[in-house]
Protein backbone atom coordinates (compact mmCIF):
# COMPACT_ATOMS: atom_id res chain seq x y z
CA MET A 1 0.00 0.00 0.00
CA SER A 2 1.06 3.54 -0.57
CA THR A 3 2.68 5.42 2.30
CA ASN A 4 1.74 8.78 0.84
CA PRO A 5 -1.47 9.93 2.63
CA ARG A 6 -2.58 12.02 -0.37
CA LYS A 7 -2.67 9.06 -2.71
CA SER A 8 -5.58 6.68 -2.55
CA PRO A 9 -4.67 2.99 -2.23
CA ARG A 10 -4.45 1.02 -5.46
CA PRO A 11 -7.48 -1.17 -6.16
CA PRO A 12 -7.22 -4.93 -5.60
CA LEU A 13 -6.16 -7.05 -8.54
CA ASP A 14 -8.36 -9.22 -10.73
CA SER A 15 -7.27 -11.67 -13.44
CA ALA A 16 -6.97 -9.04 -16.18
CA ALA A 17 -4.98 -6.63 -13.99
CA LEU A 18 -2.68 -9.44 -12.84
CA GLU A 19 -1.98 -10.41 -16.45
CA ARG A 20 -1.29 -6.78 -17.39
CA LEU A 21 1.19 -6.51 -14.53
CA ALA A 22 2.91 -9.72 -15.62
CA LEU A 23 3.10 -8.59 -19.26
CA HIS A 24 4.53 -5.24 -18.25
CA TYR A 25 7.13 -6.95 -16.06
CA VAL A 26 8.35 -9.41 -18.72
CA GLU A 27 8.54 -6.74 -21.39
CA ARG A 28 10.73 -4.56 -19.18
CA TYR A 29 13.01 -7.16 -17.59
CA ALA A 30 14.80 -10.34 -18.61
CA THR A 31 13.46 -12.62 -15.94
CA THR A 32 12.94 -16.19 -14.77
CA ARG A 33 9.83 -18.10 -13.78
CA ALA A 34 10.82 -17.79 -10.12
CA LYS A 35 11.32 -14.02 -10.32
CA LEU A 36 8.03 -13.50 -12.16
CA ARG A 37 6.22 -15.65 -9.57
CA ALA A 38 7.80 -13.67 -6.71
CA TYR A 39 6.83 -10.36 -8.37
CA LEU A 40 3.21 -11.44 -8.83
CA GLU A 41 3.00 -12.74 -5.26
CA ARG A 42 4.36 -9.44 -3.96
CA LYS A 43 1.81 -7.47 -5.97
CA LEU A 44 -0.98 -9.72 -4.65
CA ARG A 45 0.20 -9.13 -1.07
CA GLU A 46 0.39 -5.38 -1.61
CA ARG A 47 -2.92 -4.88 -3.41
CA GLY A 48 -5.01 -7.91 -2.52
CA TRP A 49 -7.16 -10.14 -4.72
CA ASP A 50 -10.60 -9.19 -5.98
CA GLY A 51 -11.13 -11.91 -8.58
CA GLU A 52 -13.05 -15.14 -8.44
CA GLY A 53 -11.41 -18.04 -6.63
CA SER A 54 -7.75 -17.97 -5.82
CA PRO A 55 -5.27 -15.86 -7.83
CA PRO A 56 -4.10 -17.64 -11.03
CA HIS A 57 -0.50 -16.47 -10.73
CA GLU A 58 0.97 -20.00 -11.02
CA ALA A 59 -1.01 -20.67 -14.21
CA LEU A 60 0.03 -17.27 -15.54
CA VAL A 61 3.72 -18.02 -14.95
CA ALA A 62 3.34 -21.42 -16.65
CA ARG A 63 1.53 -19.87 -19.63
CA PHE A 64 4.21 -17.18 -20.02
CA ALA A 65 6.95 -19.84 -19.94
CA GLU A 66 5.05 -21.96 -22.48
CA ARG A 67 4.70 -18.98 -24.83
CA GLY A 68 8.39 -18.13 -24.47
CA TYR A 69 7.93 -14.81 -22.69
CA VAL A 70 10.03 -16.29 -19.87
CA ASN A 71 12.83 -18.69 -20.79
CA ASP A 72 14.93 -19.87 -17.85
CA ARG A 73 17.46 -21.72 -20.01
CA LEU A 74 18.15 -18.67 -22.18
CA PHE A 75 18.29 -16.45 -19.08
CA ALA A 76 20.84 -18.82 -17.48
CA GLU A 77 23.04 -18.88 -20.57
CA SER A 78 23.02 -15.11 -20.99
CA ARG A 79 23.67 -14.47 -17.29
CA ALA A 80 26.55 -16.96 -17.27
CA GLU A 81 28.02 -15.37 -20.41
CA ALA A 82 27.77 -11.88 -18.92
CA LEU A 83 29.44 -12.96 -15.68
CA ALA A 84 32.22 -14.76 -17.58
CA ARG A 85 32.89 -11.65 -19.69
CA ARG A 86 33.34 -9.71 -16.46
CA GLY A 87 35.77 -12.37 -15.20
CA TYR A 88 33.68 -14.29 -12.69
CA GLY A 89 34.26 -18.00 -12.14
CA ALA A 90 32.01 -21.04 -12.21
CA ARG A 91 31.14 -20.91 -8.50
CA ARG A 92 29.97 -17.32 -8.81
CA VAL A 93 27.93 -18.19 -11.91
CA ASP A 94 26.36 -21.14 -10.11
CA SER A 95 25.47 -18.94 -7.17
CA ALA A 96 23.89 -16.29 -9.41
CA LEU A 97 21.77 -18.91 -11.17
CA ARG A 98 20.58 -20.40 -7.88
CA ILE A 99 19.68 -16.94 -6.57
CA ALA A 100 17.69 -16.29 -9.77
CA GLY A 101 15.67 -19.44 -9.04
CA ILE A 102 16.75 -21.37 -12.11
CA GLU A 103 16.27 -25.12 -11.86
CA ASP A 104 19.22 -27.46 -12.37
CA ALA A 105 17.95 -28.77 -15.72
CA ASP A 106 17.75 -25.26 -17.17
CA ALA A 107 21.11 -24.20 -15.73
CA ALA A 108 23.14 -27.30 -16.68
CA VAL A 109 24.46 -25.99 -20.01
CA ALA A 110 25.35 -22.59 -18.57
CA ARG A 111 27.17 -24.18 -15.64
CA ALA A 112 29.13 -26.49 -17.94
CA GLU A 113 30.19 -23.59 -20.18
CA ALA A 114 31.24 -21.53 -17.16
CA HIS A 115 33.35 -24.45 -15.97
CA GLU A 116 34.98 -24.87 -19.40
CA ARG A 117 35.84 -21.17 -19.63
CA GLY A 118 37.16 -21.01 -16.07
CA TRP A 119 40.78 -20.20 -16.94
CA ASP A 120 39.83 -17.48 -19.42
CA ALA A 121 37.48 -15.93 -16.85
CA ALA A 122 40.26 -16.03 -14.23
CA LEU A 123 42.61 -14.25 -16.64
CA THR A 124 39.94 -11.65 -17.38
CA TYR A 125 39.41 -11.03 -13.67
CA ALA A 126 43.15 -10.81 -12.99
CA ARG A 127 43.54 -8.34 -15.88
CA ARG A 128 40.63 -6.21 -14.62
CA LYS A 129 41.98 -6.12 -11.06
CA LYS A 130 45.66 -5.89 -12.10
CA ILE A 131 46.60 -9.10 -10.31
CA GLY A 132 49.77 -11.14 -10.88
CA PRO A 133 50.88 -11.01 -14.52
CA PHE A 134 48.79 -7.88 -15.09
CA ALA A 135 50.15 -5.93 -12.13
CA LEU A 136 52.51 -3.01 -12.63
CA GLU A 137 54.93 -4.25 -9.96
CA PRO A 138 55.27 -7.36 -7.76
CA SER A 139 52.88 -7.35 -4.82
CA GLU A 140 53.78 -7.69 -1.16
CA GLU A 141 52.59 -10.74 0.78
CA ASN A 142 49.73 -8.89 2.46
CA ARG A 143 48.45 -7.62 -0.89
CA ARG A 144 48.78 -11.10 -2.48
CA GLN A 145 46.61 -12.53 0.30
CA LYS A 146 43.94 -9.92 -0.43
CA GLN A 147 44.17 -10.63 -4.16
CA LEU A 148 43.85 -14.36 -3.54
CA ALA A 149 40.75 -13.78 -1.40
CA ALA A 150 39.25 -11.52 -4.09
CA MET A 151 39.76 -14.17 -6.75
CA LEU A 152 38.15 -16.81 -4.54
CA ARG A 153 35.16 -14.54 -3.87
CA ALA A 154 34.86 -14.05 -7.63
CA GLY A 155 34.27 -17.81 -7.90
CA HIS A 156 37.62 -19.02 -9.22
CA PRO A 157 39.20 -22.32 -8.13
CA PHE A 158 41.98 -22.03 -5.57
CA GLU A 159 44.54 -23.50 -7.99
CA PHE A 160 43.83 -20.83 -10.64
CA ALA A 161 43.87 -18.02 -8.10
CA LYS A 162 47.11 -19.22 -6.54
CA LEU A 163 48.84 -19.46 -9.93
CA LEU A 164 47.77 -15.99 -11.02
CA VAL A 165 48.48 -14.23 -7.73
CA ALA A 166 51.97 -15.78 -7.53
CA ALA A 167 52.86 -14.83 -11.12
CA LEU A 168 55.26 -11.97 -11.67
CA PRO A 169 54.16 -8.97 -13.74
CA GLY A 170 54.33 -9.75 -17.44
CA GLU A 171 54.72 -13.53 -16.92
CA CYS A 172 51.37 -15.17 -17.56
CA PRO A 173 51.20 -18.83 -16.43
CA ALA A 174 49.90 -21.48 -18.82
CA ASP A 175 46.39 -22.93 -18.49
CA PRO A 176 46.68 -25.63 -15.78
CA ASN A 177 44.05 -27.81 -17.46
């Protein structure tokens, strides 16, 4: 409900209004079934339900997925690709897909690709953060520990992070795979 006392509260939702909200949401945002469901449930909590029977939000989410308005597999692949371009590792990709509510079957291809591109993503991250071979000068032990922790938080395997952090500027280690 609105917190502004001058505005009147929004009317409760019916089937047509719920579908309009869902259409507006999917045309504005790349989303998943889980996110669309959560959005519709939030709107129902905020505004209430004025339609017949119980709200058809589950059927609406299923219909949108069937029509291709919401495609969890495509969302997973594009999110994984975007994270890899920014230099994030497979663990970070996996975490992002779980948070987005993508089921394992829809996320399998994206997870596999993130795993295959792990070394390239680690190099991208190290380049972006000027770690190891991309640093201007060798780092002190304290700084290397911080860089190692940053690479681990970015979702890279310990072995990749350790190799890159220990590398001297200008000396890029070979892919350990």
